[in-house]
Coordinates of C-alpha atoms and ligand atoms in Angstrom, one line a residue:
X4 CA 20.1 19.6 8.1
X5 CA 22.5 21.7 5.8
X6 CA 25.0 19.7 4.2
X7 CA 27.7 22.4 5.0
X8 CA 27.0 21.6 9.2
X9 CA 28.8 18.8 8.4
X10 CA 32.1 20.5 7.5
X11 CA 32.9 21.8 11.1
X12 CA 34.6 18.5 11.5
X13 CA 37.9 17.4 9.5
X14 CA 37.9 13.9 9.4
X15 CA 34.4 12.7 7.3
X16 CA 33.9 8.9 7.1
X17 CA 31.2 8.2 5.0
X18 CA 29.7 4.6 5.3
X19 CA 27.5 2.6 3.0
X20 CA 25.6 0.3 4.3
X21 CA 26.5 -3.6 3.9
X22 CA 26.2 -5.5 0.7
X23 CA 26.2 -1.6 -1.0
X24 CA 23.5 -1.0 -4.1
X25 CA 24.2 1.4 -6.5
X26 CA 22.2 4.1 -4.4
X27 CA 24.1 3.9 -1.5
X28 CA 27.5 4.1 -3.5
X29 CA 26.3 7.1 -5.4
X30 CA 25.0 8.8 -1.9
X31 CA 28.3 8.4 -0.5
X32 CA 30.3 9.3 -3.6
X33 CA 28.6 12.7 -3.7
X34 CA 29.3 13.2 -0.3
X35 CA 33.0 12.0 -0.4
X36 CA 33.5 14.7 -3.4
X37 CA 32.1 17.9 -1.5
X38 CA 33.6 17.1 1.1
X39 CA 36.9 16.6 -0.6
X40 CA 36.6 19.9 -2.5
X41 CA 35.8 21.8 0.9
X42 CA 39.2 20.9 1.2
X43 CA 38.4 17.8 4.0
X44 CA 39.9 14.4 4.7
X45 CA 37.4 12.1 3.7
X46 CA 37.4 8.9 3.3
X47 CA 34.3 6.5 1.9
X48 CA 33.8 2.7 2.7
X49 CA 31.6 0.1 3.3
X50 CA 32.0 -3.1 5.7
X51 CA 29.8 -6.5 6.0
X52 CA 30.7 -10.3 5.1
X53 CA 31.6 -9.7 1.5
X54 CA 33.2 -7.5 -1.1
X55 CA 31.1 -6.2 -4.0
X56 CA 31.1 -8.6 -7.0
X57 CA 28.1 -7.3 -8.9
X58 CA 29.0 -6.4 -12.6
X59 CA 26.8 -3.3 -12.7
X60 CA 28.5 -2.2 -8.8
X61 CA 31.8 -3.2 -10.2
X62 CA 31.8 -1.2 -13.3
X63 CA 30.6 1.6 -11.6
X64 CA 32.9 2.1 -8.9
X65 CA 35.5 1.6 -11.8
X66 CA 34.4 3.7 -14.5
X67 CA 33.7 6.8 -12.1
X68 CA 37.1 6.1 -10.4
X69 CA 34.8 6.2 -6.9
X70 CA 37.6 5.9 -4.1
X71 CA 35.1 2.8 -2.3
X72 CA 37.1 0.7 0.4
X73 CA 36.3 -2.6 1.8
X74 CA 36.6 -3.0 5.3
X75 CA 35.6 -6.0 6.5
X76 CA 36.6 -5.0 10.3
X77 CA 36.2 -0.8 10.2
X78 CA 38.4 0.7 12.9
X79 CA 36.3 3.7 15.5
X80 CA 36.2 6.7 13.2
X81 CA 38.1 9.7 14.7
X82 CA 35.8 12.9 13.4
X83 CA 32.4 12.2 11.9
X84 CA 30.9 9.2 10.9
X85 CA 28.0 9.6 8.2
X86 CA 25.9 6.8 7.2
X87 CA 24.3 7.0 3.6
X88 CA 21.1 5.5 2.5
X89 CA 21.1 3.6 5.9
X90 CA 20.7 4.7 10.0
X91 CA 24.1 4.5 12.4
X92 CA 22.5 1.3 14.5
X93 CA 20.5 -0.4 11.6
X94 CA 20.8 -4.0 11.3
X95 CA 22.1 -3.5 7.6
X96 CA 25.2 -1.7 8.5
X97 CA 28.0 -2.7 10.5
X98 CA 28.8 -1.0 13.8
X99 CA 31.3 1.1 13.8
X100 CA 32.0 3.2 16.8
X101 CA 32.2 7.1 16.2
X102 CA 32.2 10.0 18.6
X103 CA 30.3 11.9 16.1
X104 CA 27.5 10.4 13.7
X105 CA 25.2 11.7 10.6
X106 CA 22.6 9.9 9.0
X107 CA 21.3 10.9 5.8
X108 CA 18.7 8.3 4.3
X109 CA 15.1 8.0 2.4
X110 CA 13.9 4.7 4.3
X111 CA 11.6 5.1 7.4
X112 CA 12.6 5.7 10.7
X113 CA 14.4 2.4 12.9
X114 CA 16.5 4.2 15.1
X115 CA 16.9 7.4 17.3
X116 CA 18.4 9.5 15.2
X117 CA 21.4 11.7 16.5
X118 CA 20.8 15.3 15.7
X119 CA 23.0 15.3 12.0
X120 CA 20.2 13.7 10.4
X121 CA 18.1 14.1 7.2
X122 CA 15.6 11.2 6.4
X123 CA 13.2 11.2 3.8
X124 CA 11.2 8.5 3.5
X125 CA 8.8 9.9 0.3
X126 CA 12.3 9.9 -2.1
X127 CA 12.9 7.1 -4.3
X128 CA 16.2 6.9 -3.5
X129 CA 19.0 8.3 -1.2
X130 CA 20.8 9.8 -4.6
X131 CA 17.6 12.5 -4.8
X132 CA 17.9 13.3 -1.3
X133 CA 22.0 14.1 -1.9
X134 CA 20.9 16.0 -5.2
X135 CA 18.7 18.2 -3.0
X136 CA 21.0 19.2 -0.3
X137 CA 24.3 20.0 -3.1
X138 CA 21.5 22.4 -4.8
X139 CA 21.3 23.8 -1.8
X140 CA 24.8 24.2 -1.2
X141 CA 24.8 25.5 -5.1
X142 CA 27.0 22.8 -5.9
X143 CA 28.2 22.7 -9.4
X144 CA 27.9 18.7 -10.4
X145 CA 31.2 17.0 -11.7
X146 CA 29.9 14.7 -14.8
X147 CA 30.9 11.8 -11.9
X148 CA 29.3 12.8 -9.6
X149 CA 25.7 13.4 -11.6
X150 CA 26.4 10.1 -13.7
X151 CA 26.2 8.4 -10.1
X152 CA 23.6 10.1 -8.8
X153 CA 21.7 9.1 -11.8
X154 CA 22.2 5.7 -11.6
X155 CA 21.3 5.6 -8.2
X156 CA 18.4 7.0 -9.0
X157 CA 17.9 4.2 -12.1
X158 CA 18.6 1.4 -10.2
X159 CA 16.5 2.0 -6.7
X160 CA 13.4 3.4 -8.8
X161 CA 13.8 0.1 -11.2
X162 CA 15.1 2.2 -14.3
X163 CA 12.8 5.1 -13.4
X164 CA 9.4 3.6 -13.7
X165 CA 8.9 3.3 -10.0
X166 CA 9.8 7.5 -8.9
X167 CA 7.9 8.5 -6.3
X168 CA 8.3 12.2 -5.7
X169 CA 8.3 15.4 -7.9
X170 CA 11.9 15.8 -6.8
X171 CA 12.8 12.5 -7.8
X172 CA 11.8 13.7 -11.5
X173 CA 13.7 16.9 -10.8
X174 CA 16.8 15.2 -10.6
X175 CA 16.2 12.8 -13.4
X176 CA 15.4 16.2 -15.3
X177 CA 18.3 18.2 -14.8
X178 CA 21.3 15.8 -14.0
X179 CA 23.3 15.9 -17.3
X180 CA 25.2 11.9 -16.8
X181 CA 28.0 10.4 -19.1
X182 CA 25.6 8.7 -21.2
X183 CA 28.4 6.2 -22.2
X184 CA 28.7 5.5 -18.7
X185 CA 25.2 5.1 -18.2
X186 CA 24.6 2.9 -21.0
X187 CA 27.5 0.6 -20.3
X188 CA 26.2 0.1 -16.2
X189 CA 22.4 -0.6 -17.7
X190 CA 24.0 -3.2 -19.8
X191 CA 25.6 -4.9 -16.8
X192 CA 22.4 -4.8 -14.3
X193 CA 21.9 -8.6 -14.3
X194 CA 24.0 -11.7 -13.9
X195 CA 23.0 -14.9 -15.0
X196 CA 22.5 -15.5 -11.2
X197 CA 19.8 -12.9 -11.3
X198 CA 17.9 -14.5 -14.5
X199 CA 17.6 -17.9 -12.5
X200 CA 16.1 -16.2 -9.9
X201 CA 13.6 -14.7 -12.4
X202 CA 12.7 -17.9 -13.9
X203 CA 12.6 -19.9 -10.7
X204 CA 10.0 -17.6 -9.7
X205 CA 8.0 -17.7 -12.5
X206 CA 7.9 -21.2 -12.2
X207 CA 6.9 -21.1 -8.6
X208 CA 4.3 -18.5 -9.6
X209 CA 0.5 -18.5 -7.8
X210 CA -2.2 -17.0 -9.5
X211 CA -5.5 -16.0 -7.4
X212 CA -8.3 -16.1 -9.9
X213 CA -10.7 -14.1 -7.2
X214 CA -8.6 -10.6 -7.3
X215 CA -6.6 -11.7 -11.0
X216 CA -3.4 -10.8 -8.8
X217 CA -0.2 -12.4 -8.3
X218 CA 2.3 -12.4 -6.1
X219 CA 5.7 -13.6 -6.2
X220 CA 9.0 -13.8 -3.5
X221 CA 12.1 -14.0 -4.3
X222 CA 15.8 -14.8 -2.7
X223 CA 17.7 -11.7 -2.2
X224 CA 18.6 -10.3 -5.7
X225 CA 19.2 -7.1 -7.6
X226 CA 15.8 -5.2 -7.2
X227 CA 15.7 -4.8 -11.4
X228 CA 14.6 -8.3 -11.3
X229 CA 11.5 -7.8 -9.1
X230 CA 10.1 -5.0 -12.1
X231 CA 11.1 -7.5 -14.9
X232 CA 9.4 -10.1 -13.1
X233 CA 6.2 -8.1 -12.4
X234 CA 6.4 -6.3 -15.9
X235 CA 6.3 -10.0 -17.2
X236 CA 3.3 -11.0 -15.7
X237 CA 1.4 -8.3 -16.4
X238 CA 1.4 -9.2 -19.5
X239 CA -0.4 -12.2 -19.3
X240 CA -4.0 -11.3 -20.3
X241 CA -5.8 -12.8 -17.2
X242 CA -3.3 -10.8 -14.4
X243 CA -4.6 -7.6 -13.2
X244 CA -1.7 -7.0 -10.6
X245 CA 1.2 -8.0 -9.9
X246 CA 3.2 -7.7 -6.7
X247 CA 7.1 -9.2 -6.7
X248 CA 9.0 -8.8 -3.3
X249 CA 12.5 -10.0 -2.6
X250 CA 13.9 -11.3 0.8
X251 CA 16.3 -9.0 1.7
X252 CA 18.7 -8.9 5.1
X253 CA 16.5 -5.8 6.4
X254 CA 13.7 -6.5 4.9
X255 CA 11.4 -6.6 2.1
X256 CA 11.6 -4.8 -1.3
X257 CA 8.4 -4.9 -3.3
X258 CA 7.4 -3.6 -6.8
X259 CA 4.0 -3.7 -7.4
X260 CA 2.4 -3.2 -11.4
X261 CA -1.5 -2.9 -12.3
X262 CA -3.0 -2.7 -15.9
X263 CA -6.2 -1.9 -14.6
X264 CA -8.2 1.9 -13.6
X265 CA -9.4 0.6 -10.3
X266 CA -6.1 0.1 -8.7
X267 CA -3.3 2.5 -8.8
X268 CA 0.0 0.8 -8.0
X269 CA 1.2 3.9 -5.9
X270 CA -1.4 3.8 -4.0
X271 CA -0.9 -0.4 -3.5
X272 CA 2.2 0.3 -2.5
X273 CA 1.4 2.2 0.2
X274 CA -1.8 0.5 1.6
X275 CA 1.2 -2.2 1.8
X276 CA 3.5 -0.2 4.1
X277 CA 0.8 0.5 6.2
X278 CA 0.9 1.3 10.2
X279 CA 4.6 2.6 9.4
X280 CA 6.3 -0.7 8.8
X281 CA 8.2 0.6 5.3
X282 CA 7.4 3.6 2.7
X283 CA 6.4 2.9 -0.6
X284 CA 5.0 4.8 -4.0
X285 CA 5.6 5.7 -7.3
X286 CA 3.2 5.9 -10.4
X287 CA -0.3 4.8 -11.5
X288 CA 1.1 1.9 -13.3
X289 CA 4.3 0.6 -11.5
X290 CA 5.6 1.7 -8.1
X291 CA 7.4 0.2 -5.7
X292 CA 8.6 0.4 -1.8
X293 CA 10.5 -1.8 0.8
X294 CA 8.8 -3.1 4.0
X295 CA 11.5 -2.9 7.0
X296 CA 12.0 -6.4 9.1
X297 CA 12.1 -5.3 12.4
X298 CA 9.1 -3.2 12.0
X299 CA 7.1 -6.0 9.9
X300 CA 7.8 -8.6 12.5
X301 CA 6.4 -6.6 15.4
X302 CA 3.5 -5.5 13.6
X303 CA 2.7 -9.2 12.5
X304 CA 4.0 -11.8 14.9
X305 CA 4.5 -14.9 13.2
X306 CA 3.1 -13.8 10.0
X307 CA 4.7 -14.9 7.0
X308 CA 5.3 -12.3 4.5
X309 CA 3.6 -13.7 1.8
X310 CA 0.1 -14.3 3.7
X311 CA 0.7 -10.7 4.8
X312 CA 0.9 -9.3 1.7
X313 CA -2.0 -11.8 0.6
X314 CA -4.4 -10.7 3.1
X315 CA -3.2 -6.7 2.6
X316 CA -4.2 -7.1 -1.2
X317 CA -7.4 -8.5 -0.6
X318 CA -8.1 -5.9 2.1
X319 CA -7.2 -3.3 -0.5
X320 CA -9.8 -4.9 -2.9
X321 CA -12.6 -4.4 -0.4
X322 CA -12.5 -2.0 1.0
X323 CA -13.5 0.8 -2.2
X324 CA -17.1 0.8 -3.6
X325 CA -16.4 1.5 -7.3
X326 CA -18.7 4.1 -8.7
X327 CA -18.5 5.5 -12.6
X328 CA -20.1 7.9 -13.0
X329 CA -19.8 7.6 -16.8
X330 CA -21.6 4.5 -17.3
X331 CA -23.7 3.4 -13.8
X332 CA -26.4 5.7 -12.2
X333 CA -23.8 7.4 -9.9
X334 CA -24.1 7.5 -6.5
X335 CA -27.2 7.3 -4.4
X336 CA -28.6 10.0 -3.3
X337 CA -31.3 8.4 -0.6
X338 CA -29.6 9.3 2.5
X339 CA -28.0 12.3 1.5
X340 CA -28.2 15.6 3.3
X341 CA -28.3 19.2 1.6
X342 CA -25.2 21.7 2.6
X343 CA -23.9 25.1 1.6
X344 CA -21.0 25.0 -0.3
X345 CA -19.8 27.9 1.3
X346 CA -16.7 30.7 -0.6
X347 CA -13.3 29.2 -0.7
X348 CA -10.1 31.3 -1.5
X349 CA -8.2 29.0 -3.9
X350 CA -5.5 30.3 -7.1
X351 CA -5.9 30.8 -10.3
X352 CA -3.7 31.6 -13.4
X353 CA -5.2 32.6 -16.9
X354 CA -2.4 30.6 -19.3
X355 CA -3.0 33.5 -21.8
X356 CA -1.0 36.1 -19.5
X357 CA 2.4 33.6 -19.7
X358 CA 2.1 32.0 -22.9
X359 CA 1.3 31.8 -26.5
X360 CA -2.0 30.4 -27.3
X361 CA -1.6 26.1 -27.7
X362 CA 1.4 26.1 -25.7
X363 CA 2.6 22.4 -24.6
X364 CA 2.8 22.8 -20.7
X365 CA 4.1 20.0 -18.5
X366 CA 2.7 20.5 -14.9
X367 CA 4.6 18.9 -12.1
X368 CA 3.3 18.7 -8.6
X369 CA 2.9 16.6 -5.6
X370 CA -0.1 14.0 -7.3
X371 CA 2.2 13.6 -10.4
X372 CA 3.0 15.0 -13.8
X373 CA 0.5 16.0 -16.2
X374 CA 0.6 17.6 -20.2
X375 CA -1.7 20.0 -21.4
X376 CA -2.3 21.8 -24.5
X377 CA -2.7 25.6 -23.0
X378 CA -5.1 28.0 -25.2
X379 CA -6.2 31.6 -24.3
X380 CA -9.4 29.9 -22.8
X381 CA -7.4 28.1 -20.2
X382 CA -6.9 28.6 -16.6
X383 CA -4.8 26.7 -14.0
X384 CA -6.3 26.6 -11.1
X385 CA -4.2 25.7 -8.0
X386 CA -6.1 24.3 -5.0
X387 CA -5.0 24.5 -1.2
X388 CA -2.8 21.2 -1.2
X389 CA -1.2 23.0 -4.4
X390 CA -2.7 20.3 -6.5
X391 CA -3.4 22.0 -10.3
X392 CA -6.0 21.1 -12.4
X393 CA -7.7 23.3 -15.8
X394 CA -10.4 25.2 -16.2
X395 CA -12.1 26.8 -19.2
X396 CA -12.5 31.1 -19.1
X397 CA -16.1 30.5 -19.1
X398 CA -16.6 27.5 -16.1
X399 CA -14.5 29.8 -14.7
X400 CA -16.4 33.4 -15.0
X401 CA -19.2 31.2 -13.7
X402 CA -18.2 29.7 -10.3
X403 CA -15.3 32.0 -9.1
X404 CA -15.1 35.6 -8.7
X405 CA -11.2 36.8 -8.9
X406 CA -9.7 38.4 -5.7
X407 CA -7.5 41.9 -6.0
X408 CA -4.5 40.0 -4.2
X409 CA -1.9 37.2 -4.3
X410 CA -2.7 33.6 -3.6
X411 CA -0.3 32.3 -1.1
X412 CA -0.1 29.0 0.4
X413 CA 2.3 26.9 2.5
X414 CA 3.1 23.3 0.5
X415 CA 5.5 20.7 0.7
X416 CA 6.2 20.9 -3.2
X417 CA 5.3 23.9 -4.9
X418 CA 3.7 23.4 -8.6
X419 CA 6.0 24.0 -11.3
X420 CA 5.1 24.3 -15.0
X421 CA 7.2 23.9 -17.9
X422 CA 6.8 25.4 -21.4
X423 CA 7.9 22.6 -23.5
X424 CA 8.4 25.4 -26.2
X425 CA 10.5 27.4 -24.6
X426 CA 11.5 25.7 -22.1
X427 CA 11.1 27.9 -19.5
X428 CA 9.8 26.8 -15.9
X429 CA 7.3 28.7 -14.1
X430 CA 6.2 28.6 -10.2
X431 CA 2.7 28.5 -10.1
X432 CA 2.8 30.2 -6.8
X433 CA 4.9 33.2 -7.0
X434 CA 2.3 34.3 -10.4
X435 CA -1.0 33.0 -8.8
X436 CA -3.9 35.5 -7.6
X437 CA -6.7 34.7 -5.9
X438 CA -10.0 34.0 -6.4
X439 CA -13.1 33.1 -4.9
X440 CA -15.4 30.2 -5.1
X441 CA -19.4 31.4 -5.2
X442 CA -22.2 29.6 -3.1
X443 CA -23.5 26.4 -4.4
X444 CA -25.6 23.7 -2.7
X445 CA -24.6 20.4 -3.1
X446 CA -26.3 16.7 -1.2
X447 CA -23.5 15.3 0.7
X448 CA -23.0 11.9 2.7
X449 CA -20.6 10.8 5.3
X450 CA -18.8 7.2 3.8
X451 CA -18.7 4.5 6.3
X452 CA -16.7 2.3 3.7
X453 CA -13.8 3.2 1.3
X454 CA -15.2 4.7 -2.1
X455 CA -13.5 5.5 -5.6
X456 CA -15.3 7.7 -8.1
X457 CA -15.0 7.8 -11.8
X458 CA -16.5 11.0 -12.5
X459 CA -18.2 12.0 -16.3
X460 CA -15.2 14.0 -17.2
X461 CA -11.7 11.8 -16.3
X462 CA -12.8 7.8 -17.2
X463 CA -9.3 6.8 -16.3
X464 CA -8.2 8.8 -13.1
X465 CA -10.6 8.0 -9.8
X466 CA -11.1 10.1 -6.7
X467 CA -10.5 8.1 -3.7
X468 CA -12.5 8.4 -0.6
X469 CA -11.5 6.9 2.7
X470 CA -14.2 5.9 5.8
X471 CA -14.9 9.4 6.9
X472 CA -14.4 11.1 3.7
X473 CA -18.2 12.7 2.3
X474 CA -19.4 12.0 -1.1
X475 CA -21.1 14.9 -2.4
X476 CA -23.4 15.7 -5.5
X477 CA -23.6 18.8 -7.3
X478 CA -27.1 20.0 -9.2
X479 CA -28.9 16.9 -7.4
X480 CA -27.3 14.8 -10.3
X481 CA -26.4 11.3 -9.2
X482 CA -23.6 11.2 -11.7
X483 CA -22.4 14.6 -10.7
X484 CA -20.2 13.3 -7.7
X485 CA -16.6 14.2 -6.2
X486 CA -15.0 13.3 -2.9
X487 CA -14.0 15.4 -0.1
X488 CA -11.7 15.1 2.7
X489 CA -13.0 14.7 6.0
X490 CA -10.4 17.6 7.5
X491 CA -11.8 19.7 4.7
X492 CA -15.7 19.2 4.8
X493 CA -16.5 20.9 7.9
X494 CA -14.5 24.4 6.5
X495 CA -15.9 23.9 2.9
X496 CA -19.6 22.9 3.5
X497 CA -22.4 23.7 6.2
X498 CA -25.7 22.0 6.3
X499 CA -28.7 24.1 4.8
X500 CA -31.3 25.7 6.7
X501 CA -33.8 26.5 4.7
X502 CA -36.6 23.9 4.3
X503 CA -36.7 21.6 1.2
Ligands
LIG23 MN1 18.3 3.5 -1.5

C-alpha cells in the first residue's frame, strides 16, 4: 500500500487503538499531519473505557500539540476509517462502523484485512512502518512529527535495546527529534504505579536452577518495566536469562535478555512466538515481542501462559547440540558422507576500490549491524540472502575466481555500509560484481536434532542448524565445521563419485 491511495477520500479518521501507547499516538499523528497538509479533513482519536492518564502519554500529546480526541462512544466515520498500530475488528480497538477502512500495523495477522492494508509484523514498532511509507511519499519530517515517531520507536523497542529490523535502526538513524522533548518524555516513562509493579515482581520472582532462567508476569503496565525488570535480573550472577511478560488486554508482551553465547535473545523471542501466535526479535542480548491472546489460546487450550512459556524455554534448551569448535574436538565425522562443493555465484567488493585504507565501516543488513576496520586487504563479500561478511585479498584469490559482470540479487533489505569517516552510505548491491566459488570437497551430515556451532574464527557468534539442516566439514578437520540450510544443500553440494 502507498500512503497517497489513501487520499482519494476527504474525510480520514485515524483511530488508535484503546488504552493508546506512545506508538500508536505517534502512528496516528504522522498520519493526521500528511493528511492535513494534503489539504484533507482529518481527524485523530482513540476510544475504550478510559482517557489517557500516563505522564509520559500526557506530556506527549501536550508538548507536540497532537490534536488526540477521546471518544468514549465514536460515531460511524463518514470517509475512511484508518486503524494505526492495531486491525479494524481486533479485540483492542473499539468498533466503529465505517464504509471504508485501512489498517496499517506491525503486529501479526488477526483479522481479514480489507484491501488498504499494510502490516508488518518484523518492525519494532508501527512508528518505523509510518517512517517508511512518508519516505516514500518523500515527505519532509516536521520536528513533531519525527520527535513522535522517535518516541514511538523508544518506547515499543524498550528505549531502543529491543529493535528488531534494519529499518527500525534506519529510522532511529536519521530522524532528527526535539531532543528537549525527548528527554523530558524519558523522564516521565514510569509512575510510581509502575515501580510497584517492578518490585512486586521481583518479590514473586522464580528462579529454575536447571536452565539458570527466570521468568516473571506481570499486571498490565508500561512495557519499559518488563526491560528494567529483566535487565535487573540479569544481573544477578547465577541468571543466565531472563524472560518478563506482562498481561495485557490482547495479549502478552514479553522481553526476553541473555548474558550468555549459547542463547541469543532474538532468537528466544521468536522460538516463543512460534506456530504464528505473536512476532517477536530484536538483538543478541535483549529483544522482545508480544504473543496475541486469541491466537495463544487456540494454540494452547487451557494452558497458562506461564507454563507455556516454561515448557517453550526448556524446549529451546534441548533442542541444540552445542559444538565449539575452539575448544572441543568439533564435530564427528563417523557418519559423514563426502560431497562436491560445487561453483556458487555469490558478490564481492574489494574495500580498497571505495575507501581509504583503515576506514571505520558500519555494515547494516538483515542479521544485524556490524563494525569493521576496512584495509586494502579487505573484501566484503555478500552472499545470496545478502548477508555480508569479510574476507582477506589472499583467502580470497584462493577460493573464488571473479566474474566479468554484476552481482545481482532479489532481498528483502539490501546491505548498506556506512563510512563512519565520511559519512557516506554505500549499497552493497548496486557496486557488487560477481564472483565464483571453486570446487572443494567437504564431509557432510544430515542433523536429525537442532545444532549450534562455534566455529575457530567467531568464539562469540554461533551458526544455528535446525533438524534437516547438514553439518559439513571442510579439509576433513573436525573443528573445521559450518551449517547449511537444508533449501540450500541440494543446489550447493553433490555427493562424490569417486571412490575413497
Ligand atoms: Mn506498536
Amino acid at each position: 500500500m502507498l500512503l497517497h491511495e489513501l487520499l482519494a477520500f476527504d474525510a480520514i479518521h485515524i483511530q488508535c487503538h484503546d488504552n493508546p501507547d506512545a506508538d500508536t499516538i505517534a502512528s496516528g499523528y504522522a498520519l493526521y499531519r500528511y493528511c492535513q497538509q494534503a489539504g484533507k479533513q482529518a481527524t485523530l482519536f482513540y476510544s475504550g473505557r478510559n482517557p489517557i492518564s500516563k505522564p509520559n502519554l500526557l506530556a506527549m500529546v501536550e508538548s507536540l500539540h497532537i490534536p488526540l480526541a477521546y471518544e468514549p462512544k465514536p460515531a460511524p466515520c463518514p470517509g475512511l476509517l484508518v486503524t494505526v498500530d492495531c486491525q479494524y475488528g481486533a479485540g483492542n480497538v473499539t468498533h466503529v462502523s465505517a464504509s471504508h477502512v485501512a489498517v496499517i500495523d506491525h503486529h501479526i495477522q488477526e483479522r481479514e484485512l480489507p484491501p488498504l492494508a499494510d502490516l508488518r509484523p518484523y518492525l519494532g514498532s508501527c512508528s518505523t512502518l509510518l517512517w517508511l511509507l512518508l519516505e516514500a511519499e518523500g515527505y519532509a519530517f516536521p520536528s513533531e512529527v519525527a520527535t513522535a515517531l522517535f518516541y514511538g520507536l523508544y518506547t515499543d523497542t524498550n528505549g531502543f535495546a529491543e529493535v528488531r529490523h534494519p529499518s527500525d535502526r534506519d529510522m532511529w538513524d536519521n530522524l532528527v527529534p526535539d531532543e528537549r522533548i525527548v528527554k523530558k518524555l524519558k523522564r516521565s516513562n514510569l509512575s510510581l504505579d509502575d515501580l510497584a509493579i517492578a518490585s512486586a515482581a521481583l518479590n514473586a520472582l522464580e528462579y529454575h536452577p536447571e536452565g539458570r532462567f527466570v521468568v516473571m508476569g506481570v499486571p498490565a503496565c508500561d512495557p519499559n518495566i518488563l526491560g528494567f525488570i529483566s535487565d535487573l535480573a540479569m544481573q544477578v550472577d547465577a541468571v543466565d536469562v531472563a524472560v518478563v511478560f506482562s498481561h495485557e488486554q490482547s495479549g502478552y508482551k514479553f522481553s526476553v535478555r541473555t548474558g550468555v553465547r549459547e542463547v541469543k535473545a532474538s532468537e528466544l523471542a521468536n522460538w516463543l512466538v512460534q506456530g504464528g501466535i505473536g512476532s517477536g526479535g530484536g538483538h543478541v542480548e535483549k529483544a522482545g515481542g508480544f504473543i496475541n491472546k486469541a491466537m495463544f489460546e487456540k494454540a494452547k487450550p487451557g494452558q497458562s501462559i506461564m507454563d507455556f512459556l516454561l515448557a517453550q524455554i526448556r524446549a529451546y534448551f534441548a533442542a541444540y547440540e552445542i559444538v565449539d569448535c575452539a575448544s572441543s574436538g568439533g564435530v564427528v565425522l563417523e557418519g559423514m558422507a563426502a560431497y562436491e562443493k560445487l561453483p556458487a555465484r555469490i558478490g564481492f567488493v574489494p574495500c580498497a576500490e571505495l575507501f581509504p585504507d583503515k576506514t571505520m565501516l558500519h555494515v547494516r543488513m538483515l542479521e544485524g549491524d556490524m563494525d569493521i576496520r576496512a584495509t586494502d586487504d579487505t573484501y566484503l563479500m555478500i552472499g545470496i540472502s545478502g548477508e555480508v561478511y569479510c574476507m582477506g585479498k589472499q583467502a580470497f584469490a584462493t577460493s573464488y575466481t571473479p566474474l566479468d559482470e554484476t552481482f545481482k540479487v532479489d532481498v528483502d533489505y539490501p546491505p548498506v555500509v556506512l563510512d563512519k569517516d565520511a559519512g557516506t552510505r554505500v549499497y552493497l548491491l548496486r557496486v557488487a560484481k560477481a564472483c565464483q566459488s571453486r570446487k572443494s570437497r567437504v564431509l557432510a551430515w544430515q542433523l536429525s536434532r537442532g545444532m549450534k556451532v562455534f566455529t575457530r574464527w567467531d568464539a562469540e557468534n554461533y551458526l544455528k542448524g535446525e533438524p534437516g539442516d547438514w553439518v559439513a566439514v571442510r579439509h576433513e578437520d573436525p573443528r573445521d565445521a559450518y551449517i547449511i540450510k537444508q533449501s540450500l544443500f541440494p543446489g550447493l553440494y553433490t555427493p562424490c563419485q569417486e571412490a575413497e
